[in-house]
Tab-separated table of C-alpha atoms in Angstrom:
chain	number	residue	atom	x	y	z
K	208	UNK	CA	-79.983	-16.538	-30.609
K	209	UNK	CA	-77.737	-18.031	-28.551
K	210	UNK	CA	-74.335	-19.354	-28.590
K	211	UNK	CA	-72.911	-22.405	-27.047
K	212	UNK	CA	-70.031	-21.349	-24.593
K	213	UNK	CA	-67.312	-23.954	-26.997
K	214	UNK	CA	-68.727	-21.215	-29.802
K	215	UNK	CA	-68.153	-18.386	-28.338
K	216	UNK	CA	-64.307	-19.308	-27.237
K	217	UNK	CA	-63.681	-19.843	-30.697
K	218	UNK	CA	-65.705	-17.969	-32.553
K	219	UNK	CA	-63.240	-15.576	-34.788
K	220	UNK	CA	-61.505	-19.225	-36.034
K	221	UNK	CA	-65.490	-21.112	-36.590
K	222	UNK	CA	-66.381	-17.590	-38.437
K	223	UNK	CA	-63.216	-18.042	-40.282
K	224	UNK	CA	-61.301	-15.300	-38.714
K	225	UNK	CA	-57.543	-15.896	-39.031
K	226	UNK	CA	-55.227	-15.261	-35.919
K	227	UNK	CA	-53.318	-12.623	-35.608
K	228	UNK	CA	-50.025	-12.147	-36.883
K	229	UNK	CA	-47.245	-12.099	-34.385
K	230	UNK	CA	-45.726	-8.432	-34.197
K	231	UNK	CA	-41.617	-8.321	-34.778
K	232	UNK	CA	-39.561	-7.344	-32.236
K	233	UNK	CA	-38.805	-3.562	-32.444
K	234	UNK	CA	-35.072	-3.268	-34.362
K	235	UNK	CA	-32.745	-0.707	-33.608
K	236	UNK	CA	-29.376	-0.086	-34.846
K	237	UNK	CA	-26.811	1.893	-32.275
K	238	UNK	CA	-23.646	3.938	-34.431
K	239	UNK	CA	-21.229	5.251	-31.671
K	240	UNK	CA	-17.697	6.727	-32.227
K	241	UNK	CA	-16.790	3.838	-30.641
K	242	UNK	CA	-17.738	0.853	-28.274
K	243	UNK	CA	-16.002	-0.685	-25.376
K	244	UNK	CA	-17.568	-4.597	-25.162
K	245	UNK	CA	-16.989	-4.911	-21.520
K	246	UNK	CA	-14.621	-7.456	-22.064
K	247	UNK	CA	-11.327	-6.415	-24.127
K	248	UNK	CA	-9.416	-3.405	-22.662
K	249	UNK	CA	-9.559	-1.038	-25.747
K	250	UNK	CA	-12.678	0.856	-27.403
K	251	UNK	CA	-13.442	-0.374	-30.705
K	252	UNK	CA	-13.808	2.650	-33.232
K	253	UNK	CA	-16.553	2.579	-35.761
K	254	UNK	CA	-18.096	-0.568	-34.715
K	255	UNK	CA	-22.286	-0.634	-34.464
K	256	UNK	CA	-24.378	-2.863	-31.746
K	257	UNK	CA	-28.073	-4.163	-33.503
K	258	UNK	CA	-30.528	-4.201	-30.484
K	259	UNK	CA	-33.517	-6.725	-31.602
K	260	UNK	CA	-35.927	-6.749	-28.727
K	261	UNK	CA	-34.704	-6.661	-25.467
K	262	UNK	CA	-31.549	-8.616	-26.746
K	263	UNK	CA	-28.394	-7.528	-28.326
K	264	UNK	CA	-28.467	-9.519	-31.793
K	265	UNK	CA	-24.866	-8.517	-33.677
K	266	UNK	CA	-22.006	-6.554	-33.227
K	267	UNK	CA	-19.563	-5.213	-34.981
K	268	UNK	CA	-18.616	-2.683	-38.483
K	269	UNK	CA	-21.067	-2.433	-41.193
K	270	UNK	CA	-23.276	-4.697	-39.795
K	271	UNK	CA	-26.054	-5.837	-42.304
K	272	UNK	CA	-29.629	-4.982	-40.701
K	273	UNK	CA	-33.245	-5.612	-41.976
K	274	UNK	CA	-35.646	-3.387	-43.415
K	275	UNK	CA	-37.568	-1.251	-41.292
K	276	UNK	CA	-34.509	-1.033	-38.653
K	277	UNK	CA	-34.815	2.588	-37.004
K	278	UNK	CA	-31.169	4.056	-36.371
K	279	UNK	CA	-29.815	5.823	-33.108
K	280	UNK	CA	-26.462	7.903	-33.874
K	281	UNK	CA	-23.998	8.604	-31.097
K	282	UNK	CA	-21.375	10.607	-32.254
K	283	UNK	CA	-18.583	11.349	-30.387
K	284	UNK	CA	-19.607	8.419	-27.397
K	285	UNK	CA	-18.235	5.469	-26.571
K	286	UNK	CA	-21.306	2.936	-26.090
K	287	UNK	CA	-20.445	0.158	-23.500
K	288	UNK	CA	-22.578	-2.336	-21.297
K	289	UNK	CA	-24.609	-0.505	-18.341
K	290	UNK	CA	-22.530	-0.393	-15.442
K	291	UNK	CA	-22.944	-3.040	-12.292
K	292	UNK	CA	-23.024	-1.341	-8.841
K	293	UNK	CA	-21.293	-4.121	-6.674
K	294	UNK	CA	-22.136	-2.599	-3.513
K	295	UNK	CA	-25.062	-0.444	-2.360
K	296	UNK	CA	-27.725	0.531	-0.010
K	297	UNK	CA	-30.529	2.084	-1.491
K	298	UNK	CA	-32.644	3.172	1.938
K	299	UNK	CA	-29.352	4.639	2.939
K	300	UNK	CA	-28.294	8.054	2.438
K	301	UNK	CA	-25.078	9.956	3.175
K	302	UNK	CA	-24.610	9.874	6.715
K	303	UNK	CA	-23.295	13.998	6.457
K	304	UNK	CA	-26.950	14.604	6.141
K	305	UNK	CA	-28.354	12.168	8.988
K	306	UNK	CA	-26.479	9.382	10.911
K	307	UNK	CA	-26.843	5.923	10.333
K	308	UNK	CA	-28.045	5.634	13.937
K	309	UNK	CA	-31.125	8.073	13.453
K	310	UNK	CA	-31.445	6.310	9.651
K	311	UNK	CA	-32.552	3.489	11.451
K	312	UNK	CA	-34.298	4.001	14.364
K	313	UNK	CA	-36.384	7.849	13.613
K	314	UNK	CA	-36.720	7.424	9.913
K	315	UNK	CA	-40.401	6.061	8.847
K	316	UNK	CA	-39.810	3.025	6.604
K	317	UNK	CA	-42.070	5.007	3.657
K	318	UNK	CA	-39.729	7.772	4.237
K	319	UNK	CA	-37.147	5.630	3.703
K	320	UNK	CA	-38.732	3.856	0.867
K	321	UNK	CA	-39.984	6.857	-0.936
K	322	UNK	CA	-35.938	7.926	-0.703
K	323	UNK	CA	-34.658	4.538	-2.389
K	324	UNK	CA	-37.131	5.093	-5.192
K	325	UNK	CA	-35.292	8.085	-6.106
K	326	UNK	CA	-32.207	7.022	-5.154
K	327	UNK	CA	-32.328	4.097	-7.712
K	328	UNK	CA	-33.321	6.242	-10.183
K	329	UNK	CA	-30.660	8.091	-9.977
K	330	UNK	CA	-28.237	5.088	-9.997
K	331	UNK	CA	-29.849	4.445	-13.365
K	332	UNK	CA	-29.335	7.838	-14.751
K	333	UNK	CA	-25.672	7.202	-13.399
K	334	UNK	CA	-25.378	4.766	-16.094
K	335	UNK	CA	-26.270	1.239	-13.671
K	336	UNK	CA	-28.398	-0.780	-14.988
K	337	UNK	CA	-27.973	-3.726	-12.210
K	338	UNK	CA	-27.038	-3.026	-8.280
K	339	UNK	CA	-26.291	-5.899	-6.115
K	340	UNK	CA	-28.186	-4.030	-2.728
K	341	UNK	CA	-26.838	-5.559	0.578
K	342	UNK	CA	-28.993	-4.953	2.811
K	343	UNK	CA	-31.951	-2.733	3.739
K	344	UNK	CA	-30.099	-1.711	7.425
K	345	UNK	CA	-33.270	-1.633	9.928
K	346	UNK	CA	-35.522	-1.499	6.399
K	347	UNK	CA	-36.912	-5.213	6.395
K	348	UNK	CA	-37.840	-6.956	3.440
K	349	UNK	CA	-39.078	-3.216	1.612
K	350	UNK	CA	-36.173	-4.119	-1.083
K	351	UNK	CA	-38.008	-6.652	-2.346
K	352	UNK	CA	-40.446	-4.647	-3.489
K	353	UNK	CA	-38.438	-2.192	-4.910
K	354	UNK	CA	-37.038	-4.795	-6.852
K	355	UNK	CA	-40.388	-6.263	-7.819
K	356	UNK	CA	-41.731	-2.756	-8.693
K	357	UNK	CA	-38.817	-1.632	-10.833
K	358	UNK	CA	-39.144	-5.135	-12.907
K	359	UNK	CA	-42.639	-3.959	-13.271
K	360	UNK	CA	-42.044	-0.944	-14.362
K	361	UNK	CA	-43.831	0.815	-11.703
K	362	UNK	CA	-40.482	3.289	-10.845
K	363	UNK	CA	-37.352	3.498	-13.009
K	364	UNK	CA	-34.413	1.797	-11.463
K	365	UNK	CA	-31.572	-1.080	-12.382
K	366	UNK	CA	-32.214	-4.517	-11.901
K	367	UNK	CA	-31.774	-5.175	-8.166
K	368	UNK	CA	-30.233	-7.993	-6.616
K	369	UNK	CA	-31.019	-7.835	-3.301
K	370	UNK	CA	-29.819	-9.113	0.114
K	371	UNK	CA	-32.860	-8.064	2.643
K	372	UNK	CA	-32.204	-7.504	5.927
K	373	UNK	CA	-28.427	-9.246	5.887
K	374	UNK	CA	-27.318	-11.409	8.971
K	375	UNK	CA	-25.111	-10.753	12.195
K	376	UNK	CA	-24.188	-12.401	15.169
K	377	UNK	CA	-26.594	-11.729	17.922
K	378	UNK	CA	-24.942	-8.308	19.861
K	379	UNK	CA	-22.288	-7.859	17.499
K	380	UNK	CA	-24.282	-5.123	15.615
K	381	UNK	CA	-25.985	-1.518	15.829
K	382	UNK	CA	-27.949	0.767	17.362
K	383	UNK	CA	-26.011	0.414	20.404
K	384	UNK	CA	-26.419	2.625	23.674
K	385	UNK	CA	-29.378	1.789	25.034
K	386	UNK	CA	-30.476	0.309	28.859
K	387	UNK	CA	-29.750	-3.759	28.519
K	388	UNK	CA	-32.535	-5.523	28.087
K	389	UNK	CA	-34.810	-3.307	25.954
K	390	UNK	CA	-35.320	-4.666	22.085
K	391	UNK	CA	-33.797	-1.689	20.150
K	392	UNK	CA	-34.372	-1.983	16.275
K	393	UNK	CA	-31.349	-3.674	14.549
K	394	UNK	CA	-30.063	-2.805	11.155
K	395	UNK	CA	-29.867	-6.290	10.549
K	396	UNK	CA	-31.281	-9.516	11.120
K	397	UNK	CA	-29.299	-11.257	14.569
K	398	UNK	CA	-28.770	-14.852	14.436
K	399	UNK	CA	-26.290	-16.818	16.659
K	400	UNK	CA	-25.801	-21.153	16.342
K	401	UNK	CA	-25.812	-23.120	13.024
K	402	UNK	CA	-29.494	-23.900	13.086
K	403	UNK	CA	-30.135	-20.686	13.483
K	404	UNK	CA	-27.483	-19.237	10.754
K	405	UNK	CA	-29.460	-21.669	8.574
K	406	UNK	CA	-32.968	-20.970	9.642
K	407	UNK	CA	-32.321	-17.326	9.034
K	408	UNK	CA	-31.015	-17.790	5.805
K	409	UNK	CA	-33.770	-20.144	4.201
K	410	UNK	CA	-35.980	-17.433	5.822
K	411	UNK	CA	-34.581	-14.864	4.237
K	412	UNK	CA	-34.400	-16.625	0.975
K	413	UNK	CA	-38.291	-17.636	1.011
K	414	UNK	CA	-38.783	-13.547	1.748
K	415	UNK	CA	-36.925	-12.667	-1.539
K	416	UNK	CA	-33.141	-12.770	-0.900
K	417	UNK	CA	-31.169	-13.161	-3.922
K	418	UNK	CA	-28.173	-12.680	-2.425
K	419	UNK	CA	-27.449	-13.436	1.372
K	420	UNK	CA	-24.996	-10.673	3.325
K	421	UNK	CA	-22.940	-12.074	6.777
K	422	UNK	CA	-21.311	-9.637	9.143
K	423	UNK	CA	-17.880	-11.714	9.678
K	424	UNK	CA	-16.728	-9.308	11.847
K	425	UNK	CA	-17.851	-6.396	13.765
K	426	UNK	CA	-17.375	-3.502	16.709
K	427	UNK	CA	-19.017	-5.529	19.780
K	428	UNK	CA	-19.043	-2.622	21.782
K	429	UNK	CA	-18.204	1.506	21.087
K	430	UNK	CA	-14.956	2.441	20.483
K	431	UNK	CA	-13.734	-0.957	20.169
K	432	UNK	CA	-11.952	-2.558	17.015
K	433	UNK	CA	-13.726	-4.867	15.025
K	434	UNK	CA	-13.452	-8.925	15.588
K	435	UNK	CA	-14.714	-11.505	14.530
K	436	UNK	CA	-18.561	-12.421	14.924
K	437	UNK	CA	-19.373	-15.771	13.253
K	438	UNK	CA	-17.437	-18.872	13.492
K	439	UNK	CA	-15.996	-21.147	10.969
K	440	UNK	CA	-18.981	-23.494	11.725
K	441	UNK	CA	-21.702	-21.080	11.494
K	442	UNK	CA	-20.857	-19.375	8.487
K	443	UNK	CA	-20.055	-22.655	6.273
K	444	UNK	CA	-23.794	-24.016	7.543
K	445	UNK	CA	-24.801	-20.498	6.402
K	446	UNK	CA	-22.833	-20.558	3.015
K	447	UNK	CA	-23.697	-24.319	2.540
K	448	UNK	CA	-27.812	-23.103	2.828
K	449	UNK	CA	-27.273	-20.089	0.518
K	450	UNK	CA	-25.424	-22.275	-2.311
K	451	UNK	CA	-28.077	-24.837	-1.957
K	452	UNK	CA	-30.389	-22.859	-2.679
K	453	UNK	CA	-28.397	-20.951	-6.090
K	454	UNK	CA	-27.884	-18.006	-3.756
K	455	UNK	CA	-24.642	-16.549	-3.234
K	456	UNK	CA	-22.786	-14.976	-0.411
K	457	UNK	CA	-21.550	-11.558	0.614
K	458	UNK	CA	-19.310	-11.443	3.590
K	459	UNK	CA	-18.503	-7.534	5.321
K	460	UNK	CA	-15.520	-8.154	6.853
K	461	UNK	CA	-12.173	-6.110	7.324
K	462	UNK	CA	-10.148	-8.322	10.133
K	463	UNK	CA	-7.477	-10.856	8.878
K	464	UNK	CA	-9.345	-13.542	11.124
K	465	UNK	CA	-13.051	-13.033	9.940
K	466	UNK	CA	-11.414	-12.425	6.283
K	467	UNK	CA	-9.862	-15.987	7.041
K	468	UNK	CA	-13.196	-17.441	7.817
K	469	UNK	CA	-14.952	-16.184	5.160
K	470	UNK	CA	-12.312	-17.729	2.551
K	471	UNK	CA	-12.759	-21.014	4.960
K	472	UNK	CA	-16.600	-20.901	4.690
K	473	UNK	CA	-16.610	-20.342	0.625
K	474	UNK	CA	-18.491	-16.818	-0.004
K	475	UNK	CA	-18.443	-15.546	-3.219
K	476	UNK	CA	-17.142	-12.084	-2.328
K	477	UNK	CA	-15.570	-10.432	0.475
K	478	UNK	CA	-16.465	-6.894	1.262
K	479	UNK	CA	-14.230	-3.852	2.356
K	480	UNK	CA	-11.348	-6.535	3.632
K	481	UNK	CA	-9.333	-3.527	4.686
K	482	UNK	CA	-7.482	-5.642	7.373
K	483	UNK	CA	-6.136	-7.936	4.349
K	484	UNK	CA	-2.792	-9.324	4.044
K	485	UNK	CA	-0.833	-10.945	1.709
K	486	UNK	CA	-1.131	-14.366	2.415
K	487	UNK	CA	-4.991	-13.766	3.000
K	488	UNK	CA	-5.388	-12.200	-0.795
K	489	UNK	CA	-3.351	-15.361	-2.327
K	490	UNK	CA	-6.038	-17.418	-0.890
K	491	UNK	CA	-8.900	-15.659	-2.154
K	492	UNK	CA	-7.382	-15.348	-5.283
K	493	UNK	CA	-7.294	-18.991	-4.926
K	494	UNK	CA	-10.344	-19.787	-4.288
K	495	UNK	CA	-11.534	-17.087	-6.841
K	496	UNK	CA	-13.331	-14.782	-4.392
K	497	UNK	CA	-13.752	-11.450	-5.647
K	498	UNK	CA	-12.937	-8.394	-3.221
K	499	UNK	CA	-15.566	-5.434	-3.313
K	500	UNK	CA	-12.932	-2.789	-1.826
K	501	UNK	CA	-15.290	0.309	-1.305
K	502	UNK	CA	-12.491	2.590	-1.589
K	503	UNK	CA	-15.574	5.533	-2.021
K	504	UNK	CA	-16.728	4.350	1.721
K	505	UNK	CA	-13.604	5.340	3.836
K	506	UNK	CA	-12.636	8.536	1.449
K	507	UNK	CA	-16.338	9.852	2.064
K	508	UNK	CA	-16.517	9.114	6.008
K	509	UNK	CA	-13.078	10.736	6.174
K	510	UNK	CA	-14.088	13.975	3.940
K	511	UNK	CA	-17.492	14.156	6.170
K	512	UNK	CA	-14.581	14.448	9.418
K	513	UNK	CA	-12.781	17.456	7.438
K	514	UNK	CA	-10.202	15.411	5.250
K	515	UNK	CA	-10.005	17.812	1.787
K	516	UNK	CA	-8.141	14.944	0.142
K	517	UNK	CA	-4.558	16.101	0.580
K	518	UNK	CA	-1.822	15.091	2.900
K	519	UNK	CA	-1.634	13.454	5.424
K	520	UNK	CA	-3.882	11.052	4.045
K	521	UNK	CA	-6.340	9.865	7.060
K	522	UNK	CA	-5.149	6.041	8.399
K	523	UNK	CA	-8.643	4.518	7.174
K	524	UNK	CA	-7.914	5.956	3.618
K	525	UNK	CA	-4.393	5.225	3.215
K	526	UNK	CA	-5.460	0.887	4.942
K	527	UNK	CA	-7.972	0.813	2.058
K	528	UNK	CA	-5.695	1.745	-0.471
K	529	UNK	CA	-3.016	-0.397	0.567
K	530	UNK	CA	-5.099	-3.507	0.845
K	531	UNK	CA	-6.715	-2.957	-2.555
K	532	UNK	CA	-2.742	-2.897	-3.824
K	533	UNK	CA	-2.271	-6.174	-2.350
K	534	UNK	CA	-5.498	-7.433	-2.986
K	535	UNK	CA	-4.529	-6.407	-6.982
K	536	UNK	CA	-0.933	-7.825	-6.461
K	537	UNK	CA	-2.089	-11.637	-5.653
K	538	UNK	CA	-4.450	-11.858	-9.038
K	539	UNK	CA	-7.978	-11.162	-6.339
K	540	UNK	CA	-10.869	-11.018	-9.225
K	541	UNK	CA	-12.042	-6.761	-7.891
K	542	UNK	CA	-15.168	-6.210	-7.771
K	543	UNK	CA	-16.454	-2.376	-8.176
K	544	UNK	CA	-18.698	-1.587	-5.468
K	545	UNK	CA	-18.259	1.805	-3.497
K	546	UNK	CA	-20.895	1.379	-0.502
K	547	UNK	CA	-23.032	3.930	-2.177
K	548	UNK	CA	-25.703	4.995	0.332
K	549	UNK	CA	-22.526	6.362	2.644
K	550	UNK	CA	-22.506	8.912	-0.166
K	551	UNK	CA	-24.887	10.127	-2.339
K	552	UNK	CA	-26.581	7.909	-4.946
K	553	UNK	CA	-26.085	9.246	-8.427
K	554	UNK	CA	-22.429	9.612	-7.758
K	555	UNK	CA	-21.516	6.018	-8.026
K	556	UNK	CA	-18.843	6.126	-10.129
K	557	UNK	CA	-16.810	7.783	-7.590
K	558	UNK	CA	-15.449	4.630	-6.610
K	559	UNK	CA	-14.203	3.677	-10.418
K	560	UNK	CA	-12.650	7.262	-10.078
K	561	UNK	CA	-11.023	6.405	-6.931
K	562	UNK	CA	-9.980	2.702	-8.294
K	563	UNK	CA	-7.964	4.472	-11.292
K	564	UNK	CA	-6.511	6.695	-8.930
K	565	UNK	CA	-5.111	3.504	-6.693
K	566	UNK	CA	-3.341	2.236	-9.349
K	567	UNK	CA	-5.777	0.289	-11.570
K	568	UNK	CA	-6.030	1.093	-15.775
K	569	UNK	CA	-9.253	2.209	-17.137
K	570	UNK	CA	-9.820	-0.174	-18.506
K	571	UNK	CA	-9.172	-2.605	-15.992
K	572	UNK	CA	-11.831	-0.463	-14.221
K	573	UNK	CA	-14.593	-0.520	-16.544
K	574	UNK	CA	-14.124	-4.126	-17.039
K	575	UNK	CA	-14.776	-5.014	-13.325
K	576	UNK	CA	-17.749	-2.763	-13.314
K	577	UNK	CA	-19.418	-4.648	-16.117
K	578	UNK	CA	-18.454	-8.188	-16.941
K	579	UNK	CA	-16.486	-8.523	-14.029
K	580	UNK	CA	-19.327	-7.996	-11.952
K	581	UNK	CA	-21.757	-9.990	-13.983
K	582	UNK	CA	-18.810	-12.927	-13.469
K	583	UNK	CA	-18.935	-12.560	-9.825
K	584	UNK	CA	-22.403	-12.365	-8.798
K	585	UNK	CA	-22.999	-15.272	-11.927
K	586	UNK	CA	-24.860	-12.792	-14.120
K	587	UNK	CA	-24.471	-14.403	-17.526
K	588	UNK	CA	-26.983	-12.559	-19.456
K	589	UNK	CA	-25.255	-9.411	-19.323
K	590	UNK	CA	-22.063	-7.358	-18.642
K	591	UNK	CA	-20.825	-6.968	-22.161
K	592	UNK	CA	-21.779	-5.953	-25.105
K	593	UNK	CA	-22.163	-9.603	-26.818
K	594	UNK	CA	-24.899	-10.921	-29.348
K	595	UNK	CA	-27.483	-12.820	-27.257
K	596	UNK	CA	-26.948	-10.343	-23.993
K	597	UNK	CA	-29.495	-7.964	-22.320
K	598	UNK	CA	-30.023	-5.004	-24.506
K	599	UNK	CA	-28.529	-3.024	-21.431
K	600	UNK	CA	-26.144	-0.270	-22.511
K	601	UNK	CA	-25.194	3.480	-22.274
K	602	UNK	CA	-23.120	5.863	-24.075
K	603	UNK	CA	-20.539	7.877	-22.456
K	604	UNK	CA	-19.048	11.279	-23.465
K	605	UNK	CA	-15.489	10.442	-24.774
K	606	UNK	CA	-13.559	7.657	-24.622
K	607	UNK	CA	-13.479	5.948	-21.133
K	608	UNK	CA	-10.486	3.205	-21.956
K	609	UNK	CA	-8.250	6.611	-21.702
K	610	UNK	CA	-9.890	8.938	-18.795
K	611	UNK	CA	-12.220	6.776	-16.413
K	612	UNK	CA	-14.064	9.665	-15.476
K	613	UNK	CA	-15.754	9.816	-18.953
K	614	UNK	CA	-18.559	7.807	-17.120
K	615	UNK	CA	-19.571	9.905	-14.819
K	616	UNK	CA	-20.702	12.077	-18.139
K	617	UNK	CA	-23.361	9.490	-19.231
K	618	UNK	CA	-25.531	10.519	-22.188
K	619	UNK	CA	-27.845	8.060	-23.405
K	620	UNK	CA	-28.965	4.540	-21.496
K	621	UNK	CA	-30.879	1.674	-22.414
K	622	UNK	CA	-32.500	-0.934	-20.439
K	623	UNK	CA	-33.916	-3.949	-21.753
K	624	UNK	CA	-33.780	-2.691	-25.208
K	625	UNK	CA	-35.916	0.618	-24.577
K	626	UNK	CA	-34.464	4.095	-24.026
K	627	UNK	CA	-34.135	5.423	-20.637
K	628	UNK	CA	-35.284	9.160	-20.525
K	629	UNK	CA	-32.494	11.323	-18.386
């Protein structure tokens, strides 16, 4: 016999099938030594986080929890939010192993994305669960599918934000060397006008972009200092696109001038900003616009030269330090972001090491690696460990409010609400 087509799409309800019952969310209480919430600078001893889901549904002591809830002990951690890398490059590597010159030009992009597969899986194991990525340097648009293949849960990796290919002005950027007039791949995307400042940016938007990167300053030839690239006019067209379109705005940029400009222009974060001064850092604290100081970048590049760390302290080092002081000194929001990619992925807690070291409490530390961060790059479904957040969170060895370095020593993650095997 046959059925009519209307029979068979309903047939289990006409036969008087009932539908299925919807499954419950998978419960899970977490029972730390102690948890720091990513928000107040002390670790809370004997509170317990309830993980319902992907979402984090109470917190707090003795917290009442329904039947059937399975129970994860971690004694003798500290459980906090996953960490926020600020500032990375995941088809970099350390530039001890091969320059940034031969990255770009003699690596094969699957080379290079086979690397940044691993390499964000070993940011996760680090204990990040998000990294803001800015830019792919000579990579294209392969970030974007990184991104899209980690969400899938195709490779293991944090939730990328990612800024494609970033934007300079047209020479201002790298390779360099080579007979005028040949095209020589770029690290980065060259643009030069407003129209085409804008037109680059909705491109790189409609590619994937969540976040767009601007070079406000740069070497324009070897061996000379950096100055500024874009003008006032260019990058406020290229700012005014980005907002428009919910995207924010990363600007590199280490001179007082092209610091100036980006504060002019509005970004949302200034990176590096070695060349800062004091009346440039009131005016981004101002404006609320969050410095990503990559004090990891300059101590690596100098160590790579021969530096061992001691005295005298190499003049890049000792700039970065002293503009992160001032930086801290006029209320600028920090962002923790090392430029991870200029050294090895996996280690990118160097930089909230390094932060400590320059003067800044633990806590202080962890705080602008997690909620800070999430405030920054307008991440309000996570960075702290909050009922109604991202189930994102890892457990540290120790207590990390008192010794920073307790996160590189990360024992247990979760993403999403589901265990992360180490």
């Amino acid at each position: 016999m046959k059925w009519p087509i209307a029979a068979l799409l309903f047939a289990p309800f006409a036969l008087g099938g009932a539908a299925p019952e919807p499954v419950a969310p998978h419960a899970t209480l977490l029972r730390p030594a102690a948890v720091f919430d990513g928000i107040d600078p002390v670790a809370h001893p004997g509170w317990q986080v309830l993980v319902t889901g992907e979402r984090i549904t109470a917190v707090g002591p003795a917290l009442a929890v329904p039947a059937g809830t399975e129970t994860i002990d971690l004694p003798g951690d500290t459980l906090m939010p996953g960490m926020i890398e600020g500032h990375g490059h995941l088809f970099l590597h350390p530039y001890n192993e091969t320059s940034w010159d031969d990255q770009v030009l003699h690596e094969p992009l699957a080379l290079r994305t086979a690397r940044a597969v691993a390499q964000a899986a070993a940011s996760l194991r680090a204990g990040f669960t998000t990294e803001r990525d800015l830019g792919t340097e000579g990579a294209g648009y392969a970030d974007v599918g990184l991104r899209q293949a980690i969400a899938a849960g195709i490779v293991p990796g944090p939730r990328l934000l990612v800024a494609t290919r970033a934007i300079v002005a047209k020479g201002a950027y790298g390779p360099k060397g080579f007979e005028p007039g040949l095209v020589i791949p770029q690290g980065a995307e060259e643009a030069s006008g407003v129209d085409e400042l804008v037109r680059v940016v909705r491109s790189q938007i409609a590619a994937g972009a969540d976040v767009i990167k601007l070079y406000g300053d740069y070497r324009w030839g070897p061996g000379e200092p950096s100055r500024p690239t874009f003008s006032v006019a260019e990058m406020k067209a290229a700012v005014e696109a980005a907002h428009d379109a919910g995207r924010t705005v990363a600007v590199h940029t280490a001179t007082p001038e092209g610091m100036r400009r980006a504060i002019a222009a509005g970004a949302d974060t200034i990176e590096h900003g070695y060349g800062g001064t004091p009346e440039i850092f009131r005016a981004m604290a101002a404006q609320h616009i969050a410095l990503c100081p990559t004090l990891a970048a300059s101590d690596a590049v100098a160590r790579y030269r021969g530096w061992r760390g001691g005295d005298p302290v190499p003049e890049a080092v000792a700039q970065s330090r002293a503009s992160f002081a001032l930086a801290r000194a006029a209320g600028v929001p920090i962002c923790m972001g090392g430029d991870v990619g200029v050294f090895a992925h996996g280690e990118n807690a160097r930089e909230m090491v390094l932060m400590a070291a320059a003067g800044m409490s633990a806590a202080q530390v962890l705080i602008a690696a997690t909620s800070g961060n999430a405030r920054a790059f307008h991440l309000s479904d996570r960075g702290a460990v909050r009922a109604g957040l991202l189930a994102d969170l890892i457990a540290v060895k120790g207590n990390p409010v008192a010794a920073v370095d307790a996160v590189q020593h990360v024992a247990w993650i979760m993403k999403n609400g589901a265990i992360v095997t180490l």
